[in-house]
Short mmCIF file of C-alpha atoms in Angstrom, two decimals:
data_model
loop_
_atom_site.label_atom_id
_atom_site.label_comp_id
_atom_site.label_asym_id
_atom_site.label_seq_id
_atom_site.Cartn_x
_atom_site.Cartn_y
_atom_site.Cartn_z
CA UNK A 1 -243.23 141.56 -4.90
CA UNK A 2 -240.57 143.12 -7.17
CA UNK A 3 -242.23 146.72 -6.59
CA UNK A 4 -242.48 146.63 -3.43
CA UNK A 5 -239.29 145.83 -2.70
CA UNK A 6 -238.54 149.04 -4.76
CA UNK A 7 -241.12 150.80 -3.58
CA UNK A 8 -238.96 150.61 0.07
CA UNK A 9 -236.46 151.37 -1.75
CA UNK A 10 -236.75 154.04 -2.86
CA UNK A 11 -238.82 155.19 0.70
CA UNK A 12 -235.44 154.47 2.67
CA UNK A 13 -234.09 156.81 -0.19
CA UNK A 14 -236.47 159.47 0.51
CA UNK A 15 -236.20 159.12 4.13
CA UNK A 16 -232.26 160.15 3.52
CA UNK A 17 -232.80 162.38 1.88
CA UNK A 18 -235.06 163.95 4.75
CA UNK A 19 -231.54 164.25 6.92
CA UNK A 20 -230.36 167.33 7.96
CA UNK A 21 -226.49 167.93 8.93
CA UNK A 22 -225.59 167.68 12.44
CA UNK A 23 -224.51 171.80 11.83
CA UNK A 24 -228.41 171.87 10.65
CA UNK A 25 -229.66 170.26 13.25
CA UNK A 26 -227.69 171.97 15.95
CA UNK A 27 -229.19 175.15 14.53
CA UNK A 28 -232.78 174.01 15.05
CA UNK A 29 -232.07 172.61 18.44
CA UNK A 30 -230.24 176.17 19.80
CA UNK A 31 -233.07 178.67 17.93
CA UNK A 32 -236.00 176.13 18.61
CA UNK A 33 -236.54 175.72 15.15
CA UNK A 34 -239.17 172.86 16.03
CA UNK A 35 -243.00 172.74 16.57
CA UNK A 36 -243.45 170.92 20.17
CA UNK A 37 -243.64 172.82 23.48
CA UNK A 38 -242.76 169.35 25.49
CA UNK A 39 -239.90 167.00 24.27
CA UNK A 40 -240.11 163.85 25.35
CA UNK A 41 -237.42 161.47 25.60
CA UNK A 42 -236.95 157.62 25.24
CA UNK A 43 -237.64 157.06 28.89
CA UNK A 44 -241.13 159.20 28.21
CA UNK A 45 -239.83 162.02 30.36
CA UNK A 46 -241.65 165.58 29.18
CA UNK A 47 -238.88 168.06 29.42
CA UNK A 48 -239.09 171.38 28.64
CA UNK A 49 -235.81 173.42 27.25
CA UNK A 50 -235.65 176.24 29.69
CA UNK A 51 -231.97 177.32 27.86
CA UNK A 52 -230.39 175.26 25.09
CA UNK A 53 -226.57 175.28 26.31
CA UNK A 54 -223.52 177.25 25.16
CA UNK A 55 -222.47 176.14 21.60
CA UNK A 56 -218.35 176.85 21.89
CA UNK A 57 -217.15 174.39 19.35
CA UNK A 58 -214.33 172.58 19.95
CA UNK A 59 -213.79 169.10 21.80
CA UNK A 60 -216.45 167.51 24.02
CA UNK A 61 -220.61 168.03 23.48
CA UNK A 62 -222.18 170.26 21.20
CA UNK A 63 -223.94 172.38 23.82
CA UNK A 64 -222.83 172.75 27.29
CA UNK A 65 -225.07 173.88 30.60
CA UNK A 66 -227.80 173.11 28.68
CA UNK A 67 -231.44 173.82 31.49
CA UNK A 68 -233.95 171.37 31.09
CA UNK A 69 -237.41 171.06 32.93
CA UNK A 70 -239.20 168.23 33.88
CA UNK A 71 -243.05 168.01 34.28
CA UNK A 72 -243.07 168.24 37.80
CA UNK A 73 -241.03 171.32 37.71
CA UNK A 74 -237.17 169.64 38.90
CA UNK A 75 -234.29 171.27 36.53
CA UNK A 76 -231.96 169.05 34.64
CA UNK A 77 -228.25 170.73 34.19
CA UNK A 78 -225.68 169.40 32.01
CA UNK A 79 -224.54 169.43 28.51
CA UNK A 80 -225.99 167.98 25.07
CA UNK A 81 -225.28 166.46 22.31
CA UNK A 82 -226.62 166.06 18.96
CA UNK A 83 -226.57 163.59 16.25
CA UNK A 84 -228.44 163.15 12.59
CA UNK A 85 -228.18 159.24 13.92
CA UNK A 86 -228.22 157.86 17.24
CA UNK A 87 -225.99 155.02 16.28
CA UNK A 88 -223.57 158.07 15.77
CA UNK A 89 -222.46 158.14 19.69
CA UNK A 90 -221.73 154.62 19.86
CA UNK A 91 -219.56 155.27 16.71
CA UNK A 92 -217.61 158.20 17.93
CA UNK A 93 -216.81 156.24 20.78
CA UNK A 94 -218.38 159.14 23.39
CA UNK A 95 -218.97 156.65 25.94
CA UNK A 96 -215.08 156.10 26.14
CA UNK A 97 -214.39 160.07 26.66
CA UNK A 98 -214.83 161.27 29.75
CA UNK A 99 -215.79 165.10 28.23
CA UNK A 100 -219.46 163.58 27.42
CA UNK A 101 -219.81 161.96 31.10
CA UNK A 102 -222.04 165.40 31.85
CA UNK A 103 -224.27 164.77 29.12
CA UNK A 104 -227.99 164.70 29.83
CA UNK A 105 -229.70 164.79 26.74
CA UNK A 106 -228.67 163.36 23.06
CA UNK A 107 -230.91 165.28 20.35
CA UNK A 108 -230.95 163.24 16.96
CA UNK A 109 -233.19 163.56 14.16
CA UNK A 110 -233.35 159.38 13.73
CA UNK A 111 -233.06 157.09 17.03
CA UNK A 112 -231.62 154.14 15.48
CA UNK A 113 -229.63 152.77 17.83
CA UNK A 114 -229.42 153.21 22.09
CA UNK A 115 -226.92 155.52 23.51
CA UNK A 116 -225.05 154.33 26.16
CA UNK A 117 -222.63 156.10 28.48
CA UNK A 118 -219.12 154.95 29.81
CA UNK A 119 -221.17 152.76 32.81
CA UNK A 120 -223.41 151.26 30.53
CA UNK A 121 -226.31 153.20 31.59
CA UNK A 122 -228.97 154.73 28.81
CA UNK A 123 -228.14 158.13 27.27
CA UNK A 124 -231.59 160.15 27.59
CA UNK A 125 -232.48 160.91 23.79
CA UNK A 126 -234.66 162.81 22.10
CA UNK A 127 -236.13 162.74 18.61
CA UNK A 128 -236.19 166.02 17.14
CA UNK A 129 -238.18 166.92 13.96
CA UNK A 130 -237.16 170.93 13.07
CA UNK A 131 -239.09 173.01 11.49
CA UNK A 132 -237.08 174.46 8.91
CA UNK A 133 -239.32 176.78 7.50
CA UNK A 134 -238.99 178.80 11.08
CA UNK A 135 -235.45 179.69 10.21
CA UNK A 136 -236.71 181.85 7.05
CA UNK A 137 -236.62 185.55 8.27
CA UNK A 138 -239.48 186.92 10.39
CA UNK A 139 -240.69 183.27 11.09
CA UNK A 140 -239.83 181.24 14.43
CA UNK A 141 -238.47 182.04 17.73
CA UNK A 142 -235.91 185.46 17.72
CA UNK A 143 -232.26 184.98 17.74
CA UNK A 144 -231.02 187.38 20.62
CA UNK A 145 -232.47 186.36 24.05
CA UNK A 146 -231.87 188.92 26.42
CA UNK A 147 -230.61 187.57 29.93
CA UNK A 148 -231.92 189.28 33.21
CA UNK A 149 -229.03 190.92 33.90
CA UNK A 150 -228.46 194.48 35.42
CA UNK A 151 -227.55 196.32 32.74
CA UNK A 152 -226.60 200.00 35.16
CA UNK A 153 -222.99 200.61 34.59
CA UNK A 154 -221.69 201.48 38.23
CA UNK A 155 -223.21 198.35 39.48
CA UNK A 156 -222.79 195.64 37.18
CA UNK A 157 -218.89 197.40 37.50
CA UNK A 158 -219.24 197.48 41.05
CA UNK A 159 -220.45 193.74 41.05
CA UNK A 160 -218.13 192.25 38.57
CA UNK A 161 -214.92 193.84 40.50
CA UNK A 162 -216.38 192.42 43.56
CA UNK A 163 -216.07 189.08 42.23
CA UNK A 164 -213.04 189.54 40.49
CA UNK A 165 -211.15 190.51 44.14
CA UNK A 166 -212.96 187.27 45.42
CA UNK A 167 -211.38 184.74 42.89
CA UNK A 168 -208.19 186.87 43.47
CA UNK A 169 -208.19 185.73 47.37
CA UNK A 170 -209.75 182.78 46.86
CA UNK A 171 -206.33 182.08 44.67
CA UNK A 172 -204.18 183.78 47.56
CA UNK A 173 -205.82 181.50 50.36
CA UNK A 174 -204.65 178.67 48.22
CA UNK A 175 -200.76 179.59 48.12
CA UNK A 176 -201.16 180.29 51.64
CA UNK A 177 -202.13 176.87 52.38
CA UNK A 178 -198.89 175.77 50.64
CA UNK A 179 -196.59 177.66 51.82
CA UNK A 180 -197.08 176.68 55.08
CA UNK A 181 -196.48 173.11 54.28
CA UNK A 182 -193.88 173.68 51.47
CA UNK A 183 -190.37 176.34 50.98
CA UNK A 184 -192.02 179.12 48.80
CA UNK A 185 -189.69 178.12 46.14
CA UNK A 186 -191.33 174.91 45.07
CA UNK A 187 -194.63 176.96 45.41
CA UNK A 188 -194.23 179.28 42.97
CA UNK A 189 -192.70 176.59 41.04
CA UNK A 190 -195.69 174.34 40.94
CA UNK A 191 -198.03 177.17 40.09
CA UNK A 192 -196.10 178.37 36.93
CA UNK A 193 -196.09 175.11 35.88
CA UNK A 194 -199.69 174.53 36.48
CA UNK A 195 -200.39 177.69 34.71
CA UNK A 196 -198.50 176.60 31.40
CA UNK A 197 -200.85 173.50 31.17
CA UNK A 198 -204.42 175.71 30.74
CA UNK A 199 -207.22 174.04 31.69
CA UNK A 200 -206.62 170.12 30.07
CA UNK A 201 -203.27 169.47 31.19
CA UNK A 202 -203.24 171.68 34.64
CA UNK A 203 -203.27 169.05 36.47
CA UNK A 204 -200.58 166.59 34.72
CA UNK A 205 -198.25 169.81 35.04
CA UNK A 206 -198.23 170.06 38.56
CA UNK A 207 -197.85 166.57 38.81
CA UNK A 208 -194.46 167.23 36.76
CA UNK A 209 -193.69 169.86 38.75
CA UNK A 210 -193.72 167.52 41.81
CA UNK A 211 -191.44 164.56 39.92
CA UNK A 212 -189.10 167.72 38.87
CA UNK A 213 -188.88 169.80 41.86
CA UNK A 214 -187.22 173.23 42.27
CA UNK A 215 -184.48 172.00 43.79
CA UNK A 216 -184.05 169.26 41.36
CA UNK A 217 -184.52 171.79 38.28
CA UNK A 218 -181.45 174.28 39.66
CA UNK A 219 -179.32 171.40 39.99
CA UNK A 220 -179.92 170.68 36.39
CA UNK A 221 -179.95 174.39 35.21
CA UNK A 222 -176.22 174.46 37.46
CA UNK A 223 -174.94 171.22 35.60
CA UNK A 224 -176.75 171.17 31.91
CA UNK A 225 -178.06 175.04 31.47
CA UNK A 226 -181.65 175.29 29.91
CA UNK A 227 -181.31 172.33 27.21
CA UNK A 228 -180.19 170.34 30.14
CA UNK A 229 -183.29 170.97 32.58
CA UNK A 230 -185.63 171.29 28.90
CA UNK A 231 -184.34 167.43 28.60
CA UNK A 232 -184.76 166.63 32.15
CA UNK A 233 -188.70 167.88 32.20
CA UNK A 234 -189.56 166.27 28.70
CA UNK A 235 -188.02 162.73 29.99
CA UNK A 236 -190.17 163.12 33.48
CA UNK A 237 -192.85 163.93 31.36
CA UNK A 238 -193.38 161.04 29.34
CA UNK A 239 -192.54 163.05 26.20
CA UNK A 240 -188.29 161.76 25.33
CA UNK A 241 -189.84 161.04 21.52
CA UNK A 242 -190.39 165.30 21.22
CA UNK A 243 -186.70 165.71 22.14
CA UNK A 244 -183.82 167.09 20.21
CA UNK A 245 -180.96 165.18 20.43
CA UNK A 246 -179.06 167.67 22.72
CA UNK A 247 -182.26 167.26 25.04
CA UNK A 248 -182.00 163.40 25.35
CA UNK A 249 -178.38 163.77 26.02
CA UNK A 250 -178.87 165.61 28.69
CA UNK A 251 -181.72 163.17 29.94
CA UNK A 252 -179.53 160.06 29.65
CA UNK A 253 -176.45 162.00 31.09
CA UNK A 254 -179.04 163.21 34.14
CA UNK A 255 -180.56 159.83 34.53
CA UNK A 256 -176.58 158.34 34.98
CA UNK A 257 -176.02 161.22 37.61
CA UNK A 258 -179.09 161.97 39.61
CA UNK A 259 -181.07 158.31 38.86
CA UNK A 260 -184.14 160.52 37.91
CA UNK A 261 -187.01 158.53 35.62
CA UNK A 262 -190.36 158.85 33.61
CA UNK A 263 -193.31 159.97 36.44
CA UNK A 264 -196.05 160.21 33.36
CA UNK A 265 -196.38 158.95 29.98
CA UNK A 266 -197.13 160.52 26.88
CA UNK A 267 -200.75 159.35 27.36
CA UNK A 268 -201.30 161.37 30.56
CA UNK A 269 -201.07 164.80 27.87
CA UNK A 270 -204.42 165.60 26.40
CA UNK A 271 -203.34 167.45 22.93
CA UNK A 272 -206.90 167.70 21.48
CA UNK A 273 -207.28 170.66 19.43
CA UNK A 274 -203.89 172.26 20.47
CA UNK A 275 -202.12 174.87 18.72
CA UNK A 276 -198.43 173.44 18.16
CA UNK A 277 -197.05 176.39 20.36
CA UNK A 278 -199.00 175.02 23.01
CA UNK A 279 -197.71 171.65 23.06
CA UNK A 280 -196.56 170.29 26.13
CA UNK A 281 -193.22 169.55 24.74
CA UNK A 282 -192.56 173.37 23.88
CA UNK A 283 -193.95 174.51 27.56
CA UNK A 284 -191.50 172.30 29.10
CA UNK A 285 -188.84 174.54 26.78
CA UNK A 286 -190.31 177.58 27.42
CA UNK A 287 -190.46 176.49 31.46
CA UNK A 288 -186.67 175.70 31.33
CA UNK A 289 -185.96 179.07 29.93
CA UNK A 290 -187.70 180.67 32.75
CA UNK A 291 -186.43 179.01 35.51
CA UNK A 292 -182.64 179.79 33.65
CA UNK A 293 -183.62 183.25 33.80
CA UNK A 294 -184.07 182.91 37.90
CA UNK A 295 -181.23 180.55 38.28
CA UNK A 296 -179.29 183.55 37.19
CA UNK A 297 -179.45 185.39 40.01
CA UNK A 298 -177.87 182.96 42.83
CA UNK A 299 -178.05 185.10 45.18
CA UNK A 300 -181.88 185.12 45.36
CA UNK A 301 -184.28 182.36 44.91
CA UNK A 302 -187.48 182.25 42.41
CA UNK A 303 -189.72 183.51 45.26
CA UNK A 304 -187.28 186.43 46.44
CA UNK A 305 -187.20 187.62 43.12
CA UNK A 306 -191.09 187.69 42.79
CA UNK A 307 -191.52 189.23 45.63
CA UNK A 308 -189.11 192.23 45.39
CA UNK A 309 -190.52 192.35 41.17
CA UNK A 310 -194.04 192.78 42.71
CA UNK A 311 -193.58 195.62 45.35
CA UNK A 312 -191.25 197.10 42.93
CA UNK A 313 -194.25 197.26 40.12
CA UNK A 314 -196.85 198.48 42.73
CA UNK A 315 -194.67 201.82 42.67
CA UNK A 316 -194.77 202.20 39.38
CA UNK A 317 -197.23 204.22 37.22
CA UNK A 318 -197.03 201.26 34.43
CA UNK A 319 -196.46 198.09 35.83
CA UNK A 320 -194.45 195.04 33.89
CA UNK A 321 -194.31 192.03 35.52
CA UNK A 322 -195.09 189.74 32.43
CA UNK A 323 -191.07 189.74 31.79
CA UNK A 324 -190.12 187.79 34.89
CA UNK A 325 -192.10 184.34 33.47
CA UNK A 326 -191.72 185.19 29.34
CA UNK A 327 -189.44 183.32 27.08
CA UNK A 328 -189.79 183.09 23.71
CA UNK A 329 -190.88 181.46 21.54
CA UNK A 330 -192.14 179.15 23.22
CA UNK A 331 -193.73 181.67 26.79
CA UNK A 332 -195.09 184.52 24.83
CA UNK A 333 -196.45 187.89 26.40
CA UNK A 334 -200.27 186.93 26.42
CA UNK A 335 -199.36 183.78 28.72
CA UNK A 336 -196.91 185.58 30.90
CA UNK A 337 -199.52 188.05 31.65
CA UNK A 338 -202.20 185.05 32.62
CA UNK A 339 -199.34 183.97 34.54
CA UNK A 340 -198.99 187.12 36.39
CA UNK A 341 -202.71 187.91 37.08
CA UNK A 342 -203.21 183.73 38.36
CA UNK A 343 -199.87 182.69 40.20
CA UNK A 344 -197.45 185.21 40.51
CA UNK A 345 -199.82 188.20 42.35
CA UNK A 346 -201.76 185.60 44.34
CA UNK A 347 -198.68 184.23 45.41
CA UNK A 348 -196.99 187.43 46.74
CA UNK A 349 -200.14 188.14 48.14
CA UNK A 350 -200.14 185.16 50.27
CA UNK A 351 -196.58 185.40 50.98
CA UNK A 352 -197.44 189.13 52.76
CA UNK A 353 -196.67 191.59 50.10
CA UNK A 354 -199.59 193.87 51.04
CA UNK A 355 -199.34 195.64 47.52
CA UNK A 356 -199.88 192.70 45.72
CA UNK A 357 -203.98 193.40 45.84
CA UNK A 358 -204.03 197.09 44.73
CA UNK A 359 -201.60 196.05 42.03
CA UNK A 360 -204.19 193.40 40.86
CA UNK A 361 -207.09 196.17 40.54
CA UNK A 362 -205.17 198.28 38.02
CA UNK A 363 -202.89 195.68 36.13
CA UNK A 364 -203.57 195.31 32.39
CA UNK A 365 -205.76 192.17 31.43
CA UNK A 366 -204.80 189.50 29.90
CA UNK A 367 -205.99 188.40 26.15
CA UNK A 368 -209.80 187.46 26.35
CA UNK A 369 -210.67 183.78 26.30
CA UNK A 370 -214.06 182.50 25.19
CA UNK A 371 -215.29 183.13 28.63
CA UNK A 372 -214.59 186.22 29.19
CA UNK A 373 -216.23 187.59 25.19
CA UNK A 374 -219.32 185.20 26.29
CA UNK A 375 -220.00 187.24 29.69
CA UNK A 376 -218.77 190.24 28.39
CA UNK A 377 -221.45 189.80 25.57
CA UNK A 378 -223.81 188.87 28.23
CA UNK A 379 -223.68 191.40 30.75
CA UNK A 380 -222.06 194.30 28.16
CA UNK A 381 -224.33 197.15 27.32
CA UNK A 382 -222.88 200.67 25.75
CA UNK A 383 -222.35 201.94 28.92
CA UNK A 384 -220.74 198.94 30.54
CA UNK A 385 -216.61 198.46 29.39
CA UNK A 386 -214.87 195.35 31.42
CA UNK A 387 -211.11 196.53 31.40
CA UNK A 388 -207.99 195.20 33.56
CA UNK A 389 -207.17 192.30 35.21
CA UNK A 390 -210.08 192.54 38.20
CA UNK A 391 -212.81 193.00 35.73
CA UNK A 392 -211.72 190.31 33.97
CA UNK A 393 -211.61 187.62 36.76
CA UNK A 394 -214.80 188.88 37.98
CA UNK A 395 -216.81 188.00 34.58
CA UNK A 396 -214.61 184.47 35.26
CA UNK A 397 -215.55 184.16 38.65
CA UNK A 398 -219.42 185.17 37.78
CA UNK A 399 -219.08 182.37 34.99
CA UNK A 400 -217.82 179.91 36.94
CA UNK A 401 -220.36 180.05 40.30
CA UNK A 402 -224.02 181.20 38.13
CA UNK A 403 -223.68 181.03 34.74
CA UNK A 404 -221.81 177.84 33.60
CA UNK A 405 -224.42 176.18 35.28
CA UNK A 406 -227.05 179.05 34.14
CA UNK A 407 -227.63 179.47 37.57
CA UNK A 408 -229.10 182.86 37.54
CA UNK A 409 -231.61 182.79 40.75
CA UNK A 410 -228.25 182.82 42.70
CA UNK A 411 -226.65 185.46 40.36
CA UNK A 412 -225.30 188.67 42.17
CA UNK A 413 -225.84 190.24 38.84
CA UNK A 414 -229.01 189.74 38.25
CA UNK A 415 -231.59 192.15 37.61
CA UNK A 416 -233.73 192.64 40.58
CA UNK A 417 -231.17 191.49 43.10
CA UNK A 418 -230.17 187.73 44.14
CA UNK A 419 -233.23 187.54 46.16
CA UNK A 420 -235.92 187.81 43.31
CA UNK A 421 -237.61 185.42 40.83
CA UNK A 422 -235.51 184.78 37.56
CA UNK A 423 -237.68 184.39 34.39
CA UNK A 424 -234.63 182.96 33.11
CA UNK A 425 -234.55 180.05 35.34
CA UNK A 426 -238.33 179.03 35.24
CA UNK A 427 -239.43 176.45 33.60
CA UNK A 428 -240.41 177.80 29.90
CA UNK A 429 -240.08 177.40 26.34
CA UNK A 430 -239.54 181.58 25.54
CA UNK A 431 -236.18 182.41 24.05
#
């Protein structure tokens, strides 16, 4: 009995040592660095991987828009994740996180435990067995995959600043809708603010923009200056513990004066993987010092001054706008300019400045996010350059309506037209 209990052992040992890191395994599961044609899952569904997802690091699942095919032919879209162990979701708490709730598929090497989402429902997993002798050179599946993508410079250009002037009126037709239910002021207001908080914390910004109005914030600006409306945004938002002392001065003093209170908590600010510069606490600074800058001028409003700043640029041979919304350190030039291109043009356009469009085809871009390299990458070719603002929101637009969800039968920029089959899209194991 005594060896065999060491003989298992020392099996279990062996079968650890077997384990591949979840980088490892990742690597397998995105180059196909495994032997099967069909997966099939724990609920016995076949699935074939028609594209693996978008590795991008970072918060949230290992591989998003992942393409999956079932045996009768139905696509799966959503993300995936991938574990050595099962048990490892359960113990990362993903099922609490609401980044994972698009998950379709968890890849692991052992299934040791059942994956559950935040509803209690099973997780779809997959064992996955790599092959790591395909990753030695000249063996296994090739890295580069080439999408089906036109690759003719005047159209792809041609298509991409198409798209680029729809998500540009598409932005427009959203001011216009509040303007005409709120004073222009609090507009712009709200959509700088919203623009400070990216894509995580967009949302809990224009709710502060709401508890702090415009009119609220001059008030504050006319009584306190900048450290007084800095303090009166960080106690609204939940976020008094960031504040200097002259800050929560100016809250309490505020708070005697105007009875103004918390509207969020600190808990409604999602600071994963933030860069300290982009806290919230150093937006709200950098939103005061902004709205100081306007407040200077008494005789115009925020929205007045936008307006005359954007028909002013639009005769101009180099247009600046990025000064009106910068304040450093805390609002440097890179996020002024995202600014610009996302609230400041869209909203003159909707407020009638007929320049505001032209100005948005030849205004610099602003500094490339992950998107934009990814679909420049994608659709790039030596001939193709994406340059300015237009081209830029085009690849976003493109991203957001075909390719996040790899939707490429419904791609205008698709080789062949939108009309024609995409090997892409079909159900296949290629890569």
């Amino acid at each position: 009995m005594g060896p065999r209990r060491g003989g298992r052992r020392h099996g279990q040992r062996q079968a650890e040592r077997r384990l591949i890191s979840e980088e490892a395994l990742a690597d397998a599961w995105e180059q196909r660095w495994y032997s099967a044609h069909e997966l099939v899952d724990c609920c016995g569904r076949q699935l074939r991987v028609v594209f693996p997802g978008r590795r991008w690091g970072g918060p949230g699942p290992d591989f998003l828009g992942a393409v999956l095919a079932q045996a009768d032919g139905t696509l799966v879209r959503g993300d995936v994740e991938v574990h050595p162990r099962a048990s490892s979701w359960a113990a990362h708490r993903h099922a609490q996180d609401r980044e994972y709730g698009r998950v379709v598929l968890h890849v692991v090497q052992v299934a040791d435990a059942v994956a559950l989402d935040g509803h209690r429902r099973h997780v779809p997993t997959v064992e996955l067995q790599p092959d790591l002798d395909a990753a030695e050179p000249g063996r296994g599946p090739p890295r580069g995959w080439a999408a089906p993508c036109i690759r003719h410079a005047p159209a792809l250009l041609q298509i991409v600043e198409a798209a680029g002037r729809e998500r540009f009126r598409a932005r427009a037709a959203r001011f216009e809708g509040d303007l005409s239910a709120a004073p222009a002021d609090q507009v712009l207001w709200r959509g700088v603010c919203e623009a400070l908080g990216f894509q995580r914390n967009t949302r809990t910004f224009g709710q502060l923009a709401e508890a702090v109005p415009w009119s609220q914030a001059a008030l504050a600006l006319a009584d306190r200056g900048p450290v007084g409306l800095a303090g009166l945004l960080l106690g609204a938002a939940g976020l008094l513990a960031e504040a200097t002392l002259p800050e929560a001065h100016a809250w309490r003093g505020l708070q005697r004066t105007y009875g103004v209170r918390a509207a969020l908590s600190a808990a409604a600010w999602d600071r994963r993987q933030l860069r300290a510069g982009n806290a919230p606490e150093q937006r709200c600074r950098g939103l005061a010092e902004v709205a100081a800058g306007w407040a200077g001028r008494r005789w115009q409003g925020p929205a007045e001054q936008v307006l005359e700043a954007v028909q002013q640029a639009a005769a101009a041979s180099r247009p600046r706008l990025w000064p009106l919304v910068r304040a450093s350190p805390w609002i440097g030039r890179g996020r002024a300019q995202v600014i610009v291109i996302n609230v400041l043009l869209p909203f003159a356009a909707a407020a009638g400045v007929s320049e505001a469009a032209a100005l948005f085809g030849r205004l610099p871009g602003e500094p490339p996010n992950r998107v934009v390299r990814y679909m420049a990458g994608l659709l790039g070719a030596p001939a193709v350059r994406f340059r300015g603002a237009c081209h830029q929101q085009g690849l976003l637009q493109l991203f957001k309506l075909t390719c996040a969800a790899r939707m490429c039968e419904s791609c205008p920029a698709r080789q062949g037209g939108a009309s024609a089959t995409s090997q892409a899209c079909q159900p296949s194991n290629e890569y």
